Amino acid sequence: MLTQQRLHKHKFPLSLSSKWPPSCTFIIGVCCVLPLAGCLSPIAMERAVMQYDAKFSLTEANLLLLNIARSKYHFPIHFTTVPNIAASFEFRADTGFRGSFFANPTAGSDQANIYGFDIGASVSERPTIFITPVQGEDFTKRLLTPMDETKFEFLVHQGVPLAMLLRIMALGIVIDNHGIQEWFPNTPSQPEHYLEFRKRVLHLASLETRNQIDLGPIEYDRVWPKSTSDNIDPQEIEVAYTQGYRWADTEQQDAVLKKRVVGRMLLANYRPSQLSNKARRALEDRAMQFPRNFILIDIHPEFPGGAYPLQGWIKLRSFRGVLGFIAEGIDEYPEFHVNSDSRTEKVNDNPVRTLAIEETPDEREEPAFSVRFQDKYYSISSSSKWDLKAFEVLHQLFQMTVSDVTKVPAPPITIAK
């Protein structure tokens, strides 16, 4: 917790002669000071809100960059969050009276009975900032546990390019070739496999550019084992209703109990609704072979882009794994250029690096973000739209990862200042 006080005070002296009665002088002083306090209060609040917003957004960005630098040296990463800021504002208006009430015998009439008022307004700000470390079970759950398919789907539907998201979040692709599975990791430390991973990502990106790809949950109908012709027991019907089953007519006009099931995620070059219910059930069974950090892929030969077929699963990283991958790309295992497959149509964006972090002995001029670690500077260029967007996606993943940190009991860091 950090507490800080800011004080802004302004005084405006006012001297009035005896031609003005004291009561008039007092009224004039009050009329001057009240609008002054009213003007200072919204200005101070607006300035504080804007400064807090700018400072903490920059702090979060620099904290991400700092942990990438830590990962490069295989140092432990550490995150803190600011779940709450309580700022109190105190606005004061004050007046002071001074003057002589008796005429100076040696002075002229204009110098007798001098009255004066000092008027002013002050603004006092006392912010209390709570800083909470991400640690223990919360650290494991949010930073070390692989991200699930729902985060991937959410960001794709928010407009994040598929190629960018796959290069950031994917640990690799499992290719299923008629029951024979092969693993292509997303790491330049294994160049041949990394090459195959990137080619398939480029193909998926090409399909997305042409609106020929679909990402969403597999929906299908699950039918109760018995129909009306089997004389279902009323108690069994009641059990089925509690599980979400409802009566529906089939093509054979035989009423059955069934319910719509929203299953696992599918990335395909067709809409699952184009398939039969049986085919969708088979896809769900394939998706269920792996946990929720795997996304089923089916680029089918009978649909657009099927000349380069792909059946398998995308495996997602943990957030810690994402930071490590980007850190390795600085100089340990740098990424390299990969051309698309001959069966892939033109791809708009294909940068060499997923997120380019510059490591320099001196600070760059006007970087977008920059931090100092181990006597070196780590920065992101403000001229690369791809890198800025990728860093924004990284920040969004961080927010999605630690969003519920205030609900987990953790000792806050208290800083009295």
Short mmCIF file of C-alpha atoms in Angstrom, two decimals:
data_model
loop_
_atom_site.label_atom_id
_atom_site.label_comp_id
_atom_site.label_asym_id
_atom_site.label_seq_id
_atom_site.Cartn_x
_atom_site.Cartn_y
_atom_site.Cartn_z
CA MET A 1 0.00 0.00 0.00
CA LEU A 2 1.42 3.35 -0.96
CA THR A 3 0.15 6.65 0.46
CA GLN A 4 1.17 9.99 -0.95
CA GLN A 5 0.01 13.55 -0.31
CA ARG A 6 -0.04 16.36 -2.82
CA LEU A 7 -0.89 19.93 -1.86
CA HIS A 8 -1.78 22.76 -4.19
CA LYS A 9 -2.46 26.11 -2.53
CA HIS A 10 -3.11 29.52 -4.04
CA LYS A 11 -3.60 32.83 -2.22
CA PHE A 12 -4.72 36.14 -3.62
CA PRO A 13 -4.25 39.19 -1.30
CA LEU A 14 -6.88 41.90 -1.47
CA SER A 15 -6.59 45.30 0.27
CA LEU A 16 -9.58 47.62 0.58
CA SER A 17 -9.74 51.13 2.03
CA SER A 18 -12.12 52.47 4.61
CA LYS A 19 -14.45 53.60 1.88
CA TRP A 20 -15.53 49.94 1.80
CA PRO A 21 -17.22 48.83 5.01
CA PRO A 22 -15.85 45.59 6.55
CA SER A 23 -19.09 43.76 5.80
CA CYS A 24 -18.77 44.58 2.09
CA THR A 25 -15.16 43.53 2.09
CA PHE A 26 -16.09 40.18 3.65
CA ILE A 27 -18.84 39.54 1.10
CA ILE A 28 -16.51 40.36 -1.78
CA GLY A 29 -13.87 37.99 -0.35
CA VAL A 30 -16.35 35.11 -0.04
CA CYS A 31 -17.65 35.68 -3.55
CA CYS A 32 -14.11 35.47 -4.88
CA VAL A 33 -12.92 32.45 -2.95
CA LEU A 34 -15.87 30.11 -3.47
CA PRO A 35 -15.64 30.02 -7.29
CA LEU A 36 -11.88 29.55 -6.92
CA ALA A 37 -12.35 26.37 -4.85
CA GLY A 38 -15.01 25.12 -7.26
CA CYS A 39 -12.65 25.55 -10.21
CA LEU A 40 -9.76 23.78 -8.52
CA SER A 41 -11.69 20.62 -7.54
CA PRO A 42 -12.60 19.26 -11.03
CA ILE A 43 -9.22 20.29 -12.44
CA ALA A 44 -7.37 18.40 -9.70
CA MET A 45 -9.54 15.29 -10.04
CA GLU A 46 -9.21 15.18 -13.83
CA ARG A 47 -5.45 15.63 -13.62
CA ALA A 48 -5.14 12.84 -11.02
CA VAL A 49 -7.24 10.35 -12.99
CA MET A 50 -5.31 10.98 -16.21
CA GLN A 51 -1.96 10.72 -14.45
CA TYR A 52 -2.88 7.47 -12.69
CA ASP A 53 -4.12 5.94 -15.92
CA ALA A 54 -1.01 6.89 -17.89
CA LYS A 55 1.39 5.81 -15.15
CA PHE A 56 -0.09 2.40 -14.40
CA SER A 57 -0.64 1.42 -18.02
CA LEU A 58 3.04 2.22 -18.67
CA THR A 59 4.07 0.34 -15.51
CA GLU A 60 2.21 -2.82 -16.57
CA ALA A 61 3.79 -2.69 -20.03
CA ASN A 62 7.27 -2.23 -18.60
CA LEU A 63 6.67 -5.05 -16.12
CA LEU A 64 5.90 -7.40 -19.00
CA LEU A 65 9.05 -6.31 -20.80
CA LEU A 66 11.10 -6.70 -17.62
CA ASN A 67 9.92 -10.29 -17.15
CA ILE A 68 10.87 -11.09 -20.75
CA ALA A 69 14.36 -9.80 -19.93
CA ARG A 70 14.40 -11.92 -16.76
CA SER A 71 13.38 -14.97 -18.77
CA LYS A 72 16.26 -14.41 -21.17
CA TYR A 73 18.69 -14.98 -18.30
CA HIS A 74 16.52 -17.76 -16.84
CA PHE A 75 15.79 -15.65 -13.78
CA PRO A 76 12.54 -16.20 -11.86
CA ILE A 77 9.71 -14.03 -13.14
CA HIS A 78 7.63 -11.97 -10.74
CA PHE A 79 4.42 -10.03 -11.27
CA THR A 80 2.54 -7.61 -9.07
CA THR A 81 -0.89 -6.16 -9.72
CA VAL A 82 -2.66 -3.01 -8.56
CA PRO A 83 -6.19 -4.19 -7.73
CA ASN A 84 -7.31 -0.96 -6.07
CA ILE A 85 -6.45 2.72 -5.81
CA ALA A 86 -8.20 4.87 -3.18
CA ALA A 87 -7.55 8.58 -3.59
CA SER A 88 -9.09 11.17 -1.29
CA PHE A 89 -9.22 14.84 -2.21
CA GLU A 90 -9.62 17.71 0.23
CA PHE A 91 -10.53 21.13 -1.09
CA ARG A 92 -10.15 24.14 1.22
CA ALA A 93 -10.95 27.80 0.89
CA ASP A 94 -9.61 30.26 3.47
CA THR A 95 -9.69 33.97 4.18
CA GLY A 96 -7.65 36.21 6.44
CA PHE A 97 -8.59 39.64 7.82
CA ARG A 98 -6.10 42.39 8.58
CA GLY A 99 -6.18 46.18 9.01
CA SER A 100 -6.12 49.09 11.43
CA PHE A 101 -9.27 50.25 13.11
CA PHE A 102 -8.01 53.58 14.46
CA ALA A 103 -6.97 56.53 12.36
CA ASN A 104 -3.36 57.57 12.38
CA PRO A 105 -3.34 61.14 13.65
CA THR A 106 -0.38 62.05 11.52
CA ALA A 107 -1.82 60.49 8.35
CA GLY A 108 -4.28 61.89 5.92
CA SER A 109 -7.86 60.78 5.69
CA ASP A 110 -7.04 58.37 2.83
CA GLN A 111 -4.64 56.45 5.06
CA ALA A 112 -7.06 55.88 7.92
CA ASN A 113 -8.86 52.62 8.77
CA ILE A 114 -7.18 50.30 6.24
CA TYR A 115 -8.84 46.87 5.87
CA GLY A 116 -7.52 43.86 3.97
CA PHE A 117 -8.42 40.26 3.22
CA ASP A 118 -6.14 37.40 2.15
CA ILE A 119 -8.17 34.80 0.28
CA GLY A 120 -7.06 31.48 -1.17
CA ALA A 121 -7.89 27.88 -1.97
CA SER A 122 -5.94 24.65 -1.52
CA VAL A 123 -6.23 21.08 -2.86
CA SER A 124 -4.85 18.14 -0.86
CA GLU A 125 -4.58 14.64 -2.43
CA ARG A 126 -3.84 11.45 -0.46
CA PRO A 127 -3.76 8.38 -2.74
CA THR A 128 -3.57 4.86 -1.26
CA ILE A 129 -2.29 2.27 -3.75
CA PHE A 130 -2.59 -1.48 -3.07
CA ILE A 131 0.09 -3.68 -4.68
CA THR A 132 -0.53 -7.43 -4.68
CA PRO A 133 2.10 -10.02 -5.74
CA VAL A 134 1.07 -13.00 -7.86
CA GLN A 135 2.45 -15.95 -5.94
CA GLY A 136 1.86 -19.42 -4.57
CA GLU A 137 -1.04 -21.44 -5.94
CA ASP A 138 -2.26 -18.37 -7.84
CA PHE A 139 1.12 -18.10 -9.60
CA THR A 140 0.93 -21.75 -10.64
CA LYS A 141 -2.66 -21.56 -11.81
CA ARG A 142 -2.40 -18.35 -13.79
CA LEU A 143 1.18 -18.27 -15.08
CA LEU A 144 2.36 -21.89 -15.27
CA THR A 145 -0.85 -23.69 -16.28
CA PRO A 146 -1.34 -23.93 -20.09
CA MET A 147 -3.93 -21.52 -21.46
CA ASP A 148 -7.21 -23.09 -22.55
CA GLU A 149 -9.01 -22.93 -25.89
CA THR A 150 -11.59 -20.35 -24.73
CA LYS A 151 -8.92 -17.61 -24.43
CA PHE A 152 -7.76 -18.40 -27.95
CA GLU A 153 -11.29 -18.24 -29.35
CA PHE A 154 -12.04 -15.00 -27.51
CA LEU A 155 -9.02 -13.19 -28.94
CA VAL A 156 -9.62 -14.45 -32.49
CA HIS A 157 -13.18 -13.16 -32.36
CA GLN A 158 -11.86 -9.83 -31.05
CA GLY A 159 -10.00 -9.43 -34.34
CA VAL A 160 -6.48 -10.58 -33.42
CA PRO A 161 -4.87 -12.07 -36.56
CA LEU A 162 -4.84 -15.85 -36.43
CA ALA A 163 -1.18 -16.09 -37.50
CA MET A 164 -0.08 -13.70 -34.74
CA LEU A 165 -2.07 -15.51 -32.09
CA LEU A 166 -0.79 -18.94 -33.14
CA ARG A 167 2.81 -17.79 -33.11
CA ILE A 168 2.39 -16.31 -29.62
CA MET A 169 0.19 -18.92 -27.91
CA ALA A 170 0.94 -22.22 -29.68
CA LEU A 171 3.56 -24.56 -28.30
CA GLY A 172 3.26 -26.59 -31.49
CA ILE A 173 0.97 -28.67 -33.72
CA VAL A 174 0.20 -32.37 -33.51
CA ILE A 175 -0.40 -33.72 -37.02
CA ASP A 176 -2.59 -36.80 -37.29
CA ASN A 177 -1.85 -38.72 -40.49
CA HIS A 178 -4.22 -41.69 -40.54
CA GLY A 179 -3.57 -42.52 -36.91
CA ILE A 180 0.15 -41.71 -37.00
CA GLN A 181 0.82 -38.57 -34.98
CA GLU A 182 3.78 -36.28 -35.51
CA TRP A 183 4.80 -33.32 -33.35
CA PHE A 184 5.95 -29.98 -34.86
CA PRO A 185 7.02 -27.62 -32.05
CA ASN A 186 6.97 -23.86 -32.34
CA THR A 187 10.62 -23.34 -31.43
CA PRO A 188 13.58 -22.38 -33.66
CA SER A 189 15.78 -24.68 -31.59
CA GLN A 190 14.37 -27.48 -33.80
CA PRO A 191 14.65 -25.81 -37.23
CA GLU A 192 13.14 -28.56 -39.41
CA HIS A 193 10.05 -29.01 -37.25
CA TYR A 194 9.73 -25.25 -36.71
CA LEU A 195 9.72 -24.82 -40.49
CA GLU A 196 6.76 -27.20 -40.83
CA PHE A 197 4.90 -25.47 -38.00
CA ARG A 198 5.29 -22.06 -39.64
CA LYS A 199 4.14 -23.33 -43.06
CA ARG A 200 0.91 -24.61 -41.58
CA VAL A 201 0.36 -21.37 -39.66
CA LEU A 202 0.81 -19.42 -42.88
CA HIS A 203 -1.76 -21.64 -44.60
CA LEU A 204 -4.28 -21.04 -41.82
CA ALA A 205 -3.59 -17.30 -42.03
CA SER A 206 -4.21 -17.37 -45.78
CA LEU A 207 -7.58 -19.05 -45.23
CA GLU A 208 -8.50 -16.46 -42.61
CA THR A 209 -7.67 -13.62 -45.01
CA ARG A 210 -10.19 -15.06 -47.48
CA ASN A 211 -12.85 -15.76 -44.84
CA GLN A 212 -12.51 -19.49 -45.53
CA ILE A 213 -11.93 -20.63 -41.96
CA ASP A 214 -14.21 -21.09 -38.97
CA LEU A 215 -13.40 -21.22 -35.26
CA GLY A 216 -16.00 -22.17 -32.70
CA PRO A 217 -17.37 -24.90 -30.46
CA ILE A 218 -18.69 -28.15 -31.90
CA GLU A 219 -22.46 -28.29 -31.39
CA TYR A 220 -24.40 -31.53 -31.76
CA ASP A 221 -27.55 -33.27 -30.51
CA ARG A 222 -27.30 -35.98 -27.91
CA VAL A 223 -30.24 -38.41 -28.02
CA TRP A 224 -31.62 -40.26 -25.00
CA PRO A 225 -31.10 -44.01 -25.52
CA LYS A 226 -34.85 -44.79 -25.59
CA SER A 227 -37.67 -43.35 -27.67
CA THR A 228 -41.43 -43.20 -27.03
CA SER A 229 -41.96 -46.56 -28.74
CA ASP A 230 -39.94 -48.17 -25.97
CA ASN A 231 -42.46 -47.08 -23.35
CA ILE A 232 -40.09 -44.99 -21.25
CA ASP A 233 -40.81 -45.04 -17.56
CA PRO A 234 -42.13 -41.65 -16.28
CA GLN A 235 -39.38 -41.52 -13.67
CA GLU A 236 -36.78 -41.92 -16.42
CA ILE A 237 -38.36 -39.07 -18.36
CA GLU A 238 -38.12 -36.89 -15.26
CA VAL A 239 -34.42 -37.74 -14.92
CA ALA A 240 -33.86 -36.90 -18.59
CA TYR A 241 -35.59 -33.51 -18.14
CA THR A 242 -33.37 -32.64 -15.19
CA GLN A 243 -30.37 -33.27 -17.46
CA GLY A 244 -31.63 -30.90 -20.14
CA TYR A 245 -33.28 -33.35 -22.55
CA ARG A 246 -36.47 -32.33 -24.35
CA TRP A 247 -38.90 -34.04 -26.69
CA ALA A 248 -38.19 -33.58 -30.39
CA ASP A 249 -39.50 -35.08 -33.63
CA THR A 250 -37.14 -36.96 -35.89
CA GLU A 251 -37.48 -37.43 -39.66
CA GLN A 252 -39.23 -40.74 -38.95
CA GLN A 253 -41.82 -38.77 -36.92
CA ASP A 254 -40.85 -40.71 -33.84
CA ALA A 255 -40.56 -38.43 -30.82
CA VAL A 256 -37.29 -38.78 -28.92
CA LEU A 257 -35.60 -37.08 -26.02
CA LYS A 258 -32.55 -35.06 -27.05
CA LYS A 259 -30.53 -31.99 -26.06
CA ARG A 260 -28.11 -29.62 -27.75
CA VAL A 261 -24.55 -30.01 -26.51
CA VAL A 262 -21.89 -27.28 -26.91
CA GLY A 263 -18.60 -29.14 -27.05
CA ARG A 264 -14.92 -28.47 -27.65
CA MET A 265 -13.34 -25.98 -30.03
CA LEU A 266 -12.79 -26.68 -33.74
CA LEU A 267 -10.68 -24.79 -36.28
CA ALA A 268 -11.78 -25.85 -39.76
CA ASN A 269 -12.23 -24.73 -43.37
CA TYR A 270 -15.98 -25.36 -43.13
CA ARG A 271 -18.83 -24.78 -40.72
CA PRO A 272 -19.62 -27.81 -38.53
CA SER A 273 -23.32 -27.20 -39.18
CA GLN A 274 -22.68 -28.43 -42.74
CA LEU A 275 -22.00 -31.92 -41.36
CA SER A 276 -24.39 -34.52 -40.06
CA ASN A 277 -25.00 -34.91 -36.36
CA LYS A 278 -23.06 -38.17 -36.42
CA ALA A 279 -20.04 -36.50 -38.04
CA ARG A 280 -20.11 -33.72 -35.44
CA ARG A 281 -20.22 -36.30 -32.65
CA ALA A 282 -17.15 -37.96 -34.18
CA LEU A 283 -15.32 -34.60 -34.22
CA GLU A 284 -16.18 -34.06 -30.56
CA ASP A 285 -14.79 -37.48 -29.71
CA ARG A 286 -11.52 -36.58 -31.45
CA ALA A 287 -11.33 -33.26 -29.64
CA MET A 288 -11.84 -34.98 -26.30
CA GLN A 289 -8.70 -37.06 -26.76
CA PHE A 290 -6.68 -34.17 -25.30
CA PRO A 291 -7.26 -31.62 -22.50
CA ARG A 292 -8.57 -28.09 -23.06
CA ASN A 293 -5.22 -26.56 -23.99
CA PHE A 294 -5.52 -28.47 -27.30
CA ILE A 295 -7.61 -27.16 -30.21
CA LEU A 296 -8.82 -29.59 -32.87
CA ILE A 297 -7.92 -28.66 -36.49
CA ASP A 298 -9.59 -30.09 -39.57
CA ILE A 299 -8.60 -28.58 -42.93
CA HIS A 300 -10.57 -30.97 -45.09
CA PRO A 301 -9.68 -31.69 -48.75
CA GLU A 302 -13.29 -31.19 -49.88
CA PHE A 303 -13.43 -27.54 -48.77
CA PRO A 304 -11.48 -24.32 -49.68
CA GLY A 305 -7.79 -24.62 -48.90
CA GLY A 306 -8.05 -28.39 -48.78
CA ALA A 307 -5.23 -28.83 -51.28
CA TYR A 308 -2.96 -28.56 -48.21
CA PRO A 309 -4.96 -30.74 -45.76
CA LEU A 310 -4.32 -30.64 -42.05
CA GLN A 311 -5.84 -32.80 -39.36
CA GLY A 312 -4.55 -32.58 -35.82
CA TRP A 313 -4.40 -30.39 -32.73
CA ILE A 314 -2.86 -27.08 -31.73
CA LYS A 315 -1.25 -27.24 -28.30
CA LEU A 316 -1.29 -23.98 -26.33
CA ARG A 317 1.48 -22.72 -24.04
CA SER A 318 1.32 -21.34 -20.52
CA PHE A 319 1.82 -17.59 -20.12
CA ARG A 320 5.23 -18.35 -18.63
CA GLY A 321 5.98 -20.37 -21.76
CA VAL A 322 5.04 -17.41 -23.96
CA LEU A 323 7.48 -15.13 -22.14
CA GLY A 324 10.23 -17.75 -22.38
CA PHE A 325 9.66 -18.25 -26.11
CA ILE A 326 9.91 -14.50 -26.81
CA ALA A 327 12.99 -14.22 -24.58
CA GLU A 328 14.76 -17.07 -26.38
CA GLY A 329 14.14 -15.30 -29.66
CA ILE A 330 16.28 -12.31 -28.64
CA ASP A 331 19.57 -14.12 -29.33
CA GLU A 332 19.58 -17.70 -27.96
CA TYR A 333 17.26 -19.24 -30.57
CA PRO A 334 16.34 -16.46 -33.01
CA GLU A 335 13.48 -17.08 -35.42
CA PHE A 336 14.16 -17.15 -39.14
CA HIS A 337 12.22 -16.41 -42.30
CA VAL A 338 9.90 -19.13 -43.60
CA ASN A 339 8.25 -19.12 -47.03
CA SER A 340 4.73 -20.40 -47.38
CA ASP A 341 3.95 -23.75 -49.01
CA SER A 342 3.34 -23.79 -52.78
CA ARG A 343 -0.28 -24.79 -52.10
CA THR A 344 -0.87 -21.71 -49.94
CA GLU A 345 -2.20 -18.52 -51.47
CA LYS A 346 -0.68 -15.12 -50.74
CA VAL A 347 -0.23 -14.13 -47.07
CA ASN A 348 -0.28 -10.46 -46.09
CA ASP A 349 1.98 -10.49 -43.01
CA ASN A 350 4.90 -12.83 -42.43
CA PRO A 351 7.50 -11.13 -40.19
CA VAL A 352 10.59 -13.03 -39.15
CA ARG A 353 10.09 -12.54 -35.41
CA THR A 354 6.90 -13.00 -33.42
CA LEU A 355 7.81 -10.04 -31.21
CA ALA A 356 11.10 -8.24 -31.78
CA ILE A 357 12.79 -7.21 -28.51
CA GLU A 358 15.95 -5.14 -29.01
CA GLU A 359 18.81 -5.68 -26.56
CA THR A 360 21.28 -2.77 -26.54
CA PRO A 361 23.95 -1.40 -24.18
CA ASP A 362 22.43 2.09 -24.49
CA GLU A 363 18.82 3.19 -24.50
CA ARG A 364 17.25 3.64 -27.92
CA GLU A 365 15.87 6.98 -29.00
CA GLU A 366 12.12 7.26 -28.51
CA PRO A 367 11.22 3.56 -28.12
CA ALA A 368 7.61 2.58 -27.53
CA PHE A 369 8.62 0.74 -24.33
CA SER A 370 11.98 0.30 -22.67
CA VAL A 371 13.38 -1.20 -19.43
CA ARG A 372 16.86 -1.64 -18.02
CA PHE A 373 18.05 -5.03 -16.74
CA GLN A 374 21.53 -6.46 -16.14
CA ASP A 375 23.14 -3.24 -17.43
CA LYS A 376 21.36 -3.57 -20.78
CA TYR A 377 18.27 -2.00 -22.28
CA TYR A 378 15.35 -3.99 -23.69
CA SER A 379 13.01 -2.07 -25.91
CA ILE A 380 10.24 -2.34 -28.49
CA SER A 381 10.41 -0.08 -31.52
CA SER A 382 7.62 2.40 -32.05
CA SER A 383 7.92 2.03 -35.83
CA SER A 384 6.79 -1.60 -36.16
CA LYS A 385 2.99 -2.03 -36.23
CA TRP A 386 3.28 -5.81 -36.01
CA ASP A 387 5.46 -5.67 -32.86
CA LEU A 388 3.23 -3.11 -31.18
CA LYS A 389 0.16 -5.21 -31.94
CA ALA A 390 1.88 -8.39 -30.72
CA PHE A 391 2.87 -6.65 -27.49
CA GLU A 392 -0.72 -5.47 -27.07
CA VAL A 393 -1.91 -9.07 -27.46
CA LEU A 394 0.66 -10.14 -24.85
CA HIS A 395 -0.74 -7.53 -22.48
CA GLN A 396 -4.29 -8.77 -23.13
CA LEU A 397 -3.21 -12.33 -22.33
CA PHE A 398 -1.64 -11.06 -19.11
CA GLN A 399 -4.88 -9.34 -18.13
CA MET A 400 -6.90 -12.47 -18.93
CA THR A 401 -4.46 -14.53 -16.87
CA VAL A 402 -4.37 -12.45 -13.68
CA SER A 403 -7.81 -10.80 -13.80
CA ASP A 404 -9.12 -12.54 -10.66
CA VAL A 405 -6.05 -12.02 -8.49
CA THR A 406 -7.97 -9.89 -5.94
CA LYS A 407 -10.18 -12.88 -5.08
CA VAL A 408 -7.20 -14.97 -3.98
CA PRO A 409 -5.88 -14.29 -0.44
CA ALA A 410 -2.37 -12.92 -0.76
CA PRO A 411 -0.39 -10.58 1.49
CA PRO A 412 -0.25 -7.13 -0.11
CA ILE A 413 2.94 -5.11 -0.21
CA THR A 414 2.52 -2.03 2.00
CA ILE A 415 4.64 1.01 1.28
CA ALA A 416 4.21 4.00 3.54
CA LYS A 417 5.45 7.23 2.04
#
